[in-house]
PDB file of C-alpha atoms in Angstrom:
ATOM      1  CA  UNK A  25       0.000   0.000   0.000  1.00  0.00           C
ATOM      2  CA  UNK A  26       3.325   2.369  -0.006  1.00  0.00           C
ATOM      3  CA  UNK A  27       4.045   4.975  -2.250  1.00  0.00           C
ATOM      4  CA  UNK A  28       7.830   3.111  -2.640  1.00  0.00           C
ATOM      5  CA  UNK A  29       5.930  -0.126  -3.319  1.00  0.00           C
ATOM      6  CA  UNK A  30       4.492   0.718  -6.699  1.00  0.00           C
ATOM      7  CA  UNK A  31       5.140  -1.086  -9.776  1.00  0.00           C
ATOM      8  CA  UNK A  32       6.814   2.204 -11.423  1.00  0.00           C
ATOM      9  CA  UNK A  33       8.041   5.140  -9.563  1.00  0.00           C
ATOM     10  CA  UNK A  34      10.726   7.399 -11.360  1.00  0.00           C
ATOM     11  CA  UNK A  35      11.935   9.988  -8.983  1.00  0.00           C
ATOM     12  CA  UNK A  36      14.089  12.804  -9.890  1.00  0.00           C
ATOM     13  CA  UNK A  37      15.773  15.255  -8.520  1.00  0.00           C
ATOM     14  CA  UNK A  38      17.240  17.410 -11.427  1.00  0.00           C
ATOM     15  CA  UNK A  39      16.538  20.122 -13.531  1.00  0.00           C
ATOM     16  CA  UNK A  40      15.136  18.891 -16.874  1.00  0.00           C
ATOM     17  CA  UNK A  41      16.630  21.602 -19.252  1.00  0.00           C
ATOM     18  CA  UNK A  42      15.060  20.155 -22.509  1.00  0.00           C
ATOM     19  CA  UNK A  43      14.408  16.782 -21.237  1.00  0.00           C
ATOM     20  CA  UNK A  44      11.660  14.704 -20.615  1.00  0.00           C
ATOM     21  CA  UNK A  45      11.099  12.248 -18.191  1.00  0.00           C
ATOM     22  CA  UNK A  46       9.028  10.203 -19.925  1.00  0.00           C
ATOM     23  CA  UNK A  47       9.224  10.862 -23.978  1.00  0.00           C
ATOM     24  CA  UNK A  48       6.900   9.102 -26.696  1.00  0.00           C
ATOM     25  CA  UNK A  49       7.606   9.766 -30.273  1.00  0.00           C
ATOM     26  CA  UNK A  50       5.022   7.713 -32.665  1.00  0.00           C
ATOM     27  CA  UNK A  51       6.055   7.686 -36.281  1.00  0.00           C
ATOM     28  CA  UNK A  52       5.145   5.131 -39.489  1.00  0.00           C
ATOM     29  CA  UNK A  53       1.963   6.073 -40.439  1.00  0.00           C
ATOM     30  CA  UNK A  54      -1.670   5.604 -39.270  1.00  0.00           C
ATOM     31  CA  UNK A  55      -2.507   3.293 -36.532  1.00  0.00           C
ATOM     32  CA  UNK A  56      -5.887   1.728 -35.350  1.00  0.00           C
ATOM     33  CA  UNK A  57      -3.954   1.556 -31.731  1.00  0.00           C
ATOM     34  CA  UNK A  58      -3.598   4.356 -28.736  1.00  0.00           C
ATOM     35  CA  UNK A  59      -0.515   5.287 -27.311  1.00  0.00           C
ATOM     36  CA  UNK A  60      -1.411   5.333 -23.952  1.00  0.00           C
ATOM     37  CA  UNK A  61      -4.315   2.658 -22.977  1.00  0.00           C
ATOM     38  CA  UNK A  62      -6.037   2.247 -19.650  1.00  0.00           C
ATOM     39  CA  UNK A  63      -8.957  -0.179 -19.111  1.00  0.00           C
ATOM     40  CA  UNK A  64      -9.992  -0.764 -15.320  1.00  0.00           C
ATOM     41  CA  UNK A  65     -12.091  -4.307 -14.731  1.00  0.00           C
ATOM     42  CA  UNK A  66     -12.280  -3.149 -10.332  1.00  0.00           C
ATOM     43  CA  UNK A  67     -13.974  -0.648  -8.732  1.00  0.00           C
ATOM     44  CA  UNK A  68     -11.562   2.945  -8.328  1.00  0.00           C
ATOM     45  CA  UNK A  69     -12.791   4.170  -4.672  1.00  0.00           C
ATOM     46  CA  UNK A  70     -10.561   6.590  -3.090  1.00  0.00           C
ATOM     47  CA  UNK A  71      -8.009   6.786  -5.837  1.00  0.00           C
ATOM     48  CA  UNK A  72      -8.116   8.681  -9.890  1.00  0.00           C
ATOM     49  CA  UNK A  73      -6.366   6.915 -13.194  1.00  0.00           C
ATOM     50  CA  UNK A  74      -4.135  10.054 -13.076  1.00  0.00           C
ATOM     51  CA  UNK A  75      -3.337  11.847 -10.503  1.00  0.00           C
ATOM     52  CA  UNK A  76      -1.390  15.739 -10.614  1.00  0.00           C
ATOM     53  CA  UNK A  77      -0.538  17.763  -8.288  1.00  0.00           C
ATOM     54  CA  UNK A  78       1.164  21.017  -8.649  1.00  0.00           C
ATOM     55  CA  UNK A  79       3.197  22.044  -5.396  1.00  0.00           C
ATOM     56  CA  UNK A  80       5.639  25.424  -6.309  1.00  0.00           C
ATOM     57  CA  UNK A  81       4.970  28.337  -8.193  1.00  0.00           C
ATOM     58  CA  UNK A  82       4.997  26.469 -11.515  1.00  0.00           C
ATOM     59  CA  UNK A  83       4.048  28.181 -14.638  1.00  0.00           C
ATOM     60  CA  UNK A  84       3.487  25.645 -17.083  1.00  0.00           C
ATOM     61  CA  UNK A  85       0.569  23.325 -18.196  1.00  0.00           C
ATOM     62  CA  UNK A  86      -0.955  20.777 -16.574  1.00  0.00           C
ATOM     63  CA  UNK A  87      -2.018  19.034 -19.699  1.00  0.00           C
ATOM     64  CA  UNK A  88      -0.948  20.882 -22.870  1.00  0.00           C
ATOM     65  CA  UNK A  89      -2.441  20.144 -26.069  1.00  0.00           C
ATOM     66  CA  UNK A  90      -1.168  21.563 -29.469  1.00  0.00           C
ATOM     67  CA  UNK A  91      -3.327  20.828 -32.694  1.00  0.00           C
ATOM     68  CA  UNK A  92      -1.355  20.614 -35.702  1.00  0.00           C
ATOM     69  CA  UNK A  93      -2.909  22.457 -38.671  1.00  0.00           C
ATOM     70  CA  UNK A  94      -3.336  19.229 -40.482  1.00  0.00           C
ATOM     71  CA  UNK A  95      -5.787  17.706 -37.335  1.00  0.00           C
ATOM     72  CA  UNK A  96      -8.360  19.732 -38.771  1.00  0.00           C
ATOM     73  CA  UNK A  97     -10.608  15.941 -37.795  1.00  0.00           C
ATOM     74  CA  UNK A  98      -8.889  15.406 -34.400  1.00  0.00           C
ATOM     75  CA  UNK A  99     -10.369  16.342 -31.227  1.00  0.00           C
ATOM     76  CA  UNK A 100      -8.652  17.550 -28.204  1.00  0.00           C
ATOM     77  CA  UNK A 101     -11.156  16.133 -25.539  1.00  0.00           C
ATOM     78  CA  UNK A 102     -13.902  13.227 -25.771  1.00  0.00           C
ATOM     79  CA  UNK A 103     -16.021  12.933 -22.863  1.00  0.00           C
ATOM     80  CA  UNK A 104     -19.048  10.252 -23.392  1.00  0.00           C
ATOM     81  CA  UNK A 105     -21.152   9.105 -20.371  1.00  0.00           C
ATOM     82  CA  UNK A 106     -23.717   5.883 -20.706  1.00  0.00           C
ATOM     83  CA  UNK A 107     -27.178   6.190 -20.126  1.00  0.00           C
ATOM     84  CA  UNK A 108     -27.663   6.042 -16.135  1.00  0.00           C
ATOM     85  CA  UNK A 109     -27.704   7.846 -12.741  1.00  0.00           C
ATOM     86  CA  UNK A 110     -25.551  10.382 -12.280  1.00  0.00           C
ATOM     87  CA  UNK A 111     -24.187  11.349  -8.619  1.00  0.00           C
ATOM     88  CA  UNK A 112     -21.100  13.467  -9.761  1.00  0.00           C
ATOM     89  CA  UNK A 113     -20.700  15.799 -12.888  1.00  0.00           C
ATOM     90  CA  UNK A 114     -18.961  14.647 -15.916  1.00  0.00           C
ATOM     91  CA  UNK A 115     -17.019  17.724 -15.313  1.00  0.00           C
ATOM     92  CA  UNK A 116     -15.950  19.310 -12.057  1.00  0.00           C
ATOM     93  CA  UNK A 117     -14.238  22.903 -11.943  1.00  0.00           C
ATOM     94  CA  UNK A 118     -13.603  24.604  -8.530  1.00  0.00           C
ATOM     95  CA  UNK A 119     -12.657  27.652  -8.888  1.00  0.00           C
ATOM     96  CA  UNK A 120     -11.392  29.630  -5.592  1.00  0.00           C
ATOM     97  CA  UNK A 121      -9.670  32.946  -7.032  1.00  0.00           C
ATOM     98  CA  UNK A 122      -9.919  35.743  -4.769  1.00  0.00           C
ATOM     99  CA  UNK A 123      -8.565  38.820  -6.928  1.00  0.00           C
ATOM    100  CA  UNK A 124      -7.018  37.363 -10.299  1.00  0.00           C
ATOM    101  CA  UNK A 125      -8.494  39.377 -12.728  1.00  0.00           C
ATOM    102  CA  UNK A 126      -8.150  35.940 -15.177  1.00  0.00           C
ATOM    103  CA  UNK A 127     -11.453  34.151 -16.071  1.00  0.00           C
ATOM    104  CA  UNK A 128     -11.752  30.484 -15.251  1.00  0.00           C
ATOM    105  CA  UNK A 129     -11.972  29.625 -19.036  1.00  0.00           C
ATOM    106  CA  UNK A 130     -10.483  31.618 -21.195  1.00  0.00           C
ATOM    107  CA  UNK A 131     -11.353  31.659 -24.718  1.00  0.00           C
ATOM    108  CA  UNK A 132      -9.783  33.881 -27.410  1.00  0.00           C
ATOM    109  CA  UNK A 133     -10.779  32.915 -31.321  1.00  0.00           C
ATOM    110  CA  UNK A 134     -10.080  34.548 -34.644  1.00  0.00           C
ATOM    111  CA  UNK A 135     -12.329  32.039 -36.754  1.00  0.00           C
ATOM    112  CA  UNK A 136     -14.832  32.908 -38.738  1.00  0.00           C
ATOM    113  CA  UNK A 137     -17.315  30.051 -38.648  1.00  0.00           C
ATOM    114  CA  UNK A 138     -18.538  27.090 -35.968  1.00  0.00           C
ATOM    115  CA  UNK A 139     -19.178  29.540 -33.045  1.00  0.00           C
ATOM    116  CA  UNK A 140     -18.157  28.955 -29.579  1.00  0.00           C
ATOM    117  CA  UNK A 141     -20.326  25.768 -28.452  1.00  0.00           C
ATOM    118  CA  UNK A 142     -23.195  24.103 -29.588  1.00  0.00           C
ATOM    119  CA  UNK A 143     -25.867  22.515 -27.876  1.00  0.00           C
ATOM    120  CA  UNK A 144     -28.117  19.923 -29.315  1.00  0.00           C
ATOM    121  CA  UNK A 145     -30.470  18.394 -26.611  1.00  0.00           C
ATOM    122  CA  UNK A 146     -32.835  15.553 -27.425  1.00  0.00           C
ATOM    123  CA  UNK A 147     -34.112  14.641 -23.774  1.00  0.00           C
ATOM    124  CA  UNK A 148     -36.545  16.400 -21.823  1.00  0.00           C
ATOM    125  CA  UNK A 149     -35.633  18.171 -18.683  1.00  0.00           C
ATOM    126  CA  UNK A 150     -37.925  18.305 -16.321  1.00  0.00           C
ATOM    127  CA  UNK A 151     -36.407  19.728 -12.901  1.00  0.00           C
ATOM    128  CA  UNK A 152     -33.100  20.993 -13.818  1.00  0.00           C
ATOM    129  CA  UNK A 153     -32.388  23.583 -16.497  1.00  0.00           C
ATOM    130  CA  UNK A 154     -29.883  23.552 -19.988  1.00  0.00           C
ATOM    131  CA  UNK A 155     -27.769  26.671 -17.856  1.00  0.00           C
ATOM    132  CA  UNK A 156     -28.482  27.570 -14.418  1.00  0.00           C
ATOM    133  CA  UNK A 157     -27.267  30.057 -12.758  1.00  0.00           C
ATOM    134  CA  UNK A 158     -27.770  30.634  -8.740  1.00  0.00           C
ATOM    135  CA  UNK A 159     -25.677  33.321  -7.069  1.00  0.00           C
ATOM    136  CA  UNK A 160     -25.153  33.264  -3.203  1.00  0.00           C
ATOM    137  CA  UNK A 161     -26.326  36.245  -0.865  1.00  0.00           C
ATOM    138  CA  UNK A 162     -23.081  38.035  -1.524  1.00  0.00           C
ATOM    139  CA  UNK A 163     -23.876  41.551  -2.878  1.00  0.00           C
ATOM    140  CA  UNK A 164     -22.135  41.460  -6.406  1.00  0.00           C
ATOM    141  CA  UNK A 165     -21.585  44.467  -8.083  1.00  0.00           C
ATOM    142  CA  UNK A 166     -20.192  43.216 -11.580  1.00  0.00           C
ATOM    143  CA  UNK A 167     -22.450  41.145 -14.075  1.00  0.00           C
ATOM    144  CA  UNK A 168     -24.121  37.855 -14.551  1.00  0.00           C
ATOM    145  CA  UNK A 169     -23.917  38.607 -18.388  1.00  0.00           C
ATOM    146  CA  UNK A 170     -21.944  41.279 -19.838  1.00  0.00           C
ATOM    147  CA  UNK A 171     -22.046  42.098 -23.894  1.00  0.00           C
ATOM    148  CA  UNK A 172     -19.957  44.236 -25.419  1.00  0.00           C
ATOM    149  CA  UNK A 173     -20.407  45.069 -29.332  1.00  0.00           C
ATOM    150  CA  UNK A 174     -17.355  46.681 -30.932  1.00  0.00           C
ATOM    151  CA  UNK A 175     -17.499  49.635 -32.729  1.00  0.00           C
ATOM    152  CA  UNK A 176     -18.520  47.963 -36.360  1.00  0.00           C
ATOM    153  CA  UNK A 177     -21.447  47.668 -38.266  1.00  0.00           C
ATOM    154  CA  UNK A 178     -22.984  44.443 -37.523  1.00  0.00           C
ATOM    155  CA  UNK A 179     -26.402  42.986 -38.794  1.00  0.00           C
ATOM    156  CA  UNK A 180     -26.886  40.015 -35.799  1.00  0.00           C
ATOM    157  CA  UNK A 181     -28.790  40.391 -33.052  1.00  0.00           C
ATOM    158  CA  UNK A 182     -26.723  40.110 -29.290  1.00  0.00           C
ATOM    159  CA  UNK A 183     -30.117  37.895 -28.283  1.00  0.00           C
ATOM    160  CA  UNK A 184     -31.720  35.842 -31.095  1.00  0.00           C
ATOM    161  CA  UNK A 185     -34.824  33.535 -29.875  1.00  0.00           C
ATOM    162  CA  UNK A 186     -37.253  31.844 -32.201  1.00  0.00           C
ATOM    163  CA  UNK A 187     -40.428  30.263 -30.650  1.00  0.00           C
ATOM    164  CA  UNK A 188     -41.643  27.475 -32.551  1.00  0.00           C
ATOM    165  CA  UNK A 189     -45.048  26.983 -33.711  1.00  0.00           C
ATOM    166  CA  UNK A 190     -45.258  24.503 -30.857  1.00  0.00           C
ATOM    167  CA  UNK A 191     -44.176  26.430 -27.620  1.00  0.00           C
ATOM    168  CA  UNK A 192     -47.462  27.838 -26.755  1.00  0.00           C
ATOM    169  CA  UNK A 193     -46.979  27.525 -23.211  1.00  0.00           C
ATOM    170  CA  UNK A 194     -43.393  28.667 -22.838  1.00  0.00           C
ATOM    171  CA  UNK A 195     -41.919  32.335 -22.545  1.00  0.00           C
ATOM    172  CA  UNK A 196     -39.019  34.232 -24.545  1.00  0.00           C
ATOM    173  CA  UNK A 197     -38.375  36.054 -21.360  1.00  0.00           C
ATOM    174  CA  UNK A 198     -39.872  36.149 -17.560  1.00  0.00           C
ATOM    175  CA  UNK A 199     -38.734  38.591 -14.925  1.00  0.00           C
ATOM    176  CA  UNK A 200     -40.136  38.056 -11.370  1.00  0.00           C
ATOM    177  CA  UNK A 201     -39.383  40.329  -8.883  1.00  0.00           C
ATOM    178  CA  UNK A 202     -39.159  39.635  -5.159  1.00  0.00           C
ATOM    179  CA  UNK A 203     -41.019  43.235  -4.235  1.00  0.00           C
ATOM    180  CA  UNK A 204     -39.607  45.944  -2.410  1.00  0.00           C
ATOM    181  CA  UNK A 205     -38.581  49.781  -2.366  1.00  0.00           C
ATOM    182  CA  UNK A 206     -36.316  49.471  -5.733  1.00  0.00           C
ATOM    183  CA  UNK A 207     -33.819  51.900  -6.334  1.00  0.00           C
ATOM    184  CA  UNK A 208     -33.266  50.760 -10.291  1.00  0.00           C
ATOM    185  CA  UNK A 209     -35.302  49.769 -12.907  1.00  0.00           C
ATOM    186  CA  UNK A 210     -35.553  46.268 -13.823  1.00  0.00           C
ATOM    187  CA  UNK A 211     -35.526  47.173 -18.014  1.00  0.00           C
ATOM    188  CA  UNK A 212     -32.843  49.948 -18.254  1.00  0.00           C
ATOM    189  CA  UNK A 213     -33.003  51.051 -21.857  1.00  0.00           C
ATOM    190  CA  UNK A 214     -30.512  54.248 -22.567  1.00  0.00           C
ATOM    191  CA  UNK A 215     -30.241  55.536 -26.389  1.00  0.00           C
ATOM    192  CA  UNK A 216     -28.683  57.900 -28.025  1.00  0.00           C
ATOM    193  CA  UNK A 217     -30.538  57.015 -31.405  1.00  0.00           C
ATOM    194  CA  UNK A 218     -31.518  60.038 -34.238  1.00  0.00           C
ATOM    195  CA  UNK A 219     -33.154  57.244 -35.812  1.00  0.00           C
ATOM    196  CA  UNK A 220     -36.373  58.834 -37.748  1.00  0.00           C
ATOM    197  CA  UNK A 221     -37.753  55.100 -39.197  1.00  0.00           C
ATOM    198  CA  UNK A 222     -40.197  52.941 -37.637  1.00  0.00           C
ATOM    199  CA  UNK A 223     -37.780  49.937 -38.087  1.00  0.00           C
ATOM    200  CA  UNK A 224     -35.327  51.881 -35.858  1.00  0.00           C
ATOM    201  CA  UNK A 225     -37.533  51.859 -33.050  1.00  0.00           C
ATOM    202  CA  UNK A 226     -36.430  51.473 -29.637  1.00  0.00           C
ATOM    203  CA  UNK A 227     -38.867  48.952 -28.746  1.00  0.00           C
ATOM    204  CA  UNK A 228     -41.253  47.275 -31.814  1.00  0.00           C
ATOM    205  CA  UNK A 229     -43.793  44.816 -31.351  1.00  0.00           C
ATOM    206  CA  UNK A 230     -45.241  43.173 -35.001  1.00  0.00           C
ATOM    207  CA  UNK A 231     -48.266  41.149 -34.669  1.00  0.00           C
ATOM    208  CA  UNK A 232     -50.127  39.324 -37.512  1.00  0.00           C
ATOM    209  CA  UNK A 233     -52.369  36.927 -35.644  1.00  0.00           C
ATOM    210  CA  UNK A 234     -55.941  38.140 -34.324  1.00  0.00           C
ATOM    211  CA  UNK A 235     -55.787  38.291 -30.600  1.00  0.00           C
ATOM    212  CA  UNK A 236     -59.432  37.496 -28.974  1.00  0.00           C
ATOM    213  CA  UNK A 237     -59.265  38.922 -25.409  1.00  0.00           C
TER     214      UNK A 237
END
């Protein structure tokens, strides 16, 4: 049960200056194989397939990941659950930053197509919700959501959402307010618009169907 009783340990004590302690170079062509393979038959209780833990002031990566410009079909991360129970998330972050100004995920892109993420769903949720958010009783002062257009002429909307024919009982958007003396309004609309066209409205609400009641 000893740490010095394993099958492999590899201890070292010296600065790697270009070296590797462990170093894998796979060459000859495609292979239906993986490099590294790990299949478990027992229960893991207490213990993870890979274990890291970072103890100085390090400043590199704890699993770096470089996609050549040929892996245009390669994916950096597969995650697939079965069908079943859940008790723990397929992914756990704890995040315990006190005054970094860095987000917990990062993400900077110059492409010009695919988007950010996309979510297909084909199961019904019933309690839980696609993205929920629940804030404690601290009194934040930044935002849940923050949008920021540059200064260019774009044609999308910031907030795109198309009821189908269908959703008869569901809502675009629902604001419910706990009471109280209120010191801001819950719509805050400021603009600066010398719009003279209908279409350039602040607010514009198009109906076609014949509304009885």
């Amino acid at each position: 049960t000893a740490e010095d009783a394993s099958l492999v340990q590899i201890n070292g004590t010296g600065a790697l200056a270009g070296a590797h302690v462990l170093d894998i170079n796979v060459s000859g062509g495609s292979t239906s194989g993986n490099v590294i393979d790990v299949t478990t038959s027992g229960t893991l209780t207490a213990s993870n397939l890979i274990d890291l833990n970072f103890a100085l002031a390090d400043t590199g990566d704890a699993v770096n990941v470089s996609m050549a410009a040929a892996s245009v079909a390669a994916q950096a991360l597969v995650v697939s659950t079965s069908a079943g129970i859940r008790t723990q998330s397929a992914i756990a972050l704890t995040e315990n930053n006190t005054t970094g100004t860095v987000a917990s995920i990062d993400y900077d892109s110059s492409a010009t197509r695919g988007g950010f993420m996309d979510i297909d769903t084909t199961g019904i949720f019933i309690t839980e919700n696609l993205i929920d958010i629940t804030t404690g009783a601290q009194a934040w002062t930044s935002n849940i959501f923050d949008v920021n257009v540059g200064a260019a002429a774009s044609t999308g909307d910031v907030f795109n959402v198309s009821m189908g024919s269908s959703n008869l009982l569901g809502g675009a958007f629902v604001v419910a307010d706990a009471g109280g003396v209120r010191t801001d309004a819950i719509i805050d609309i400021t603009s600066a618009s010398t719009a003279t066209a209908e279409d350039a409205s602040l607010v514009q609400i198009n109906g076609t169907g014949a509304l009885a009641g």
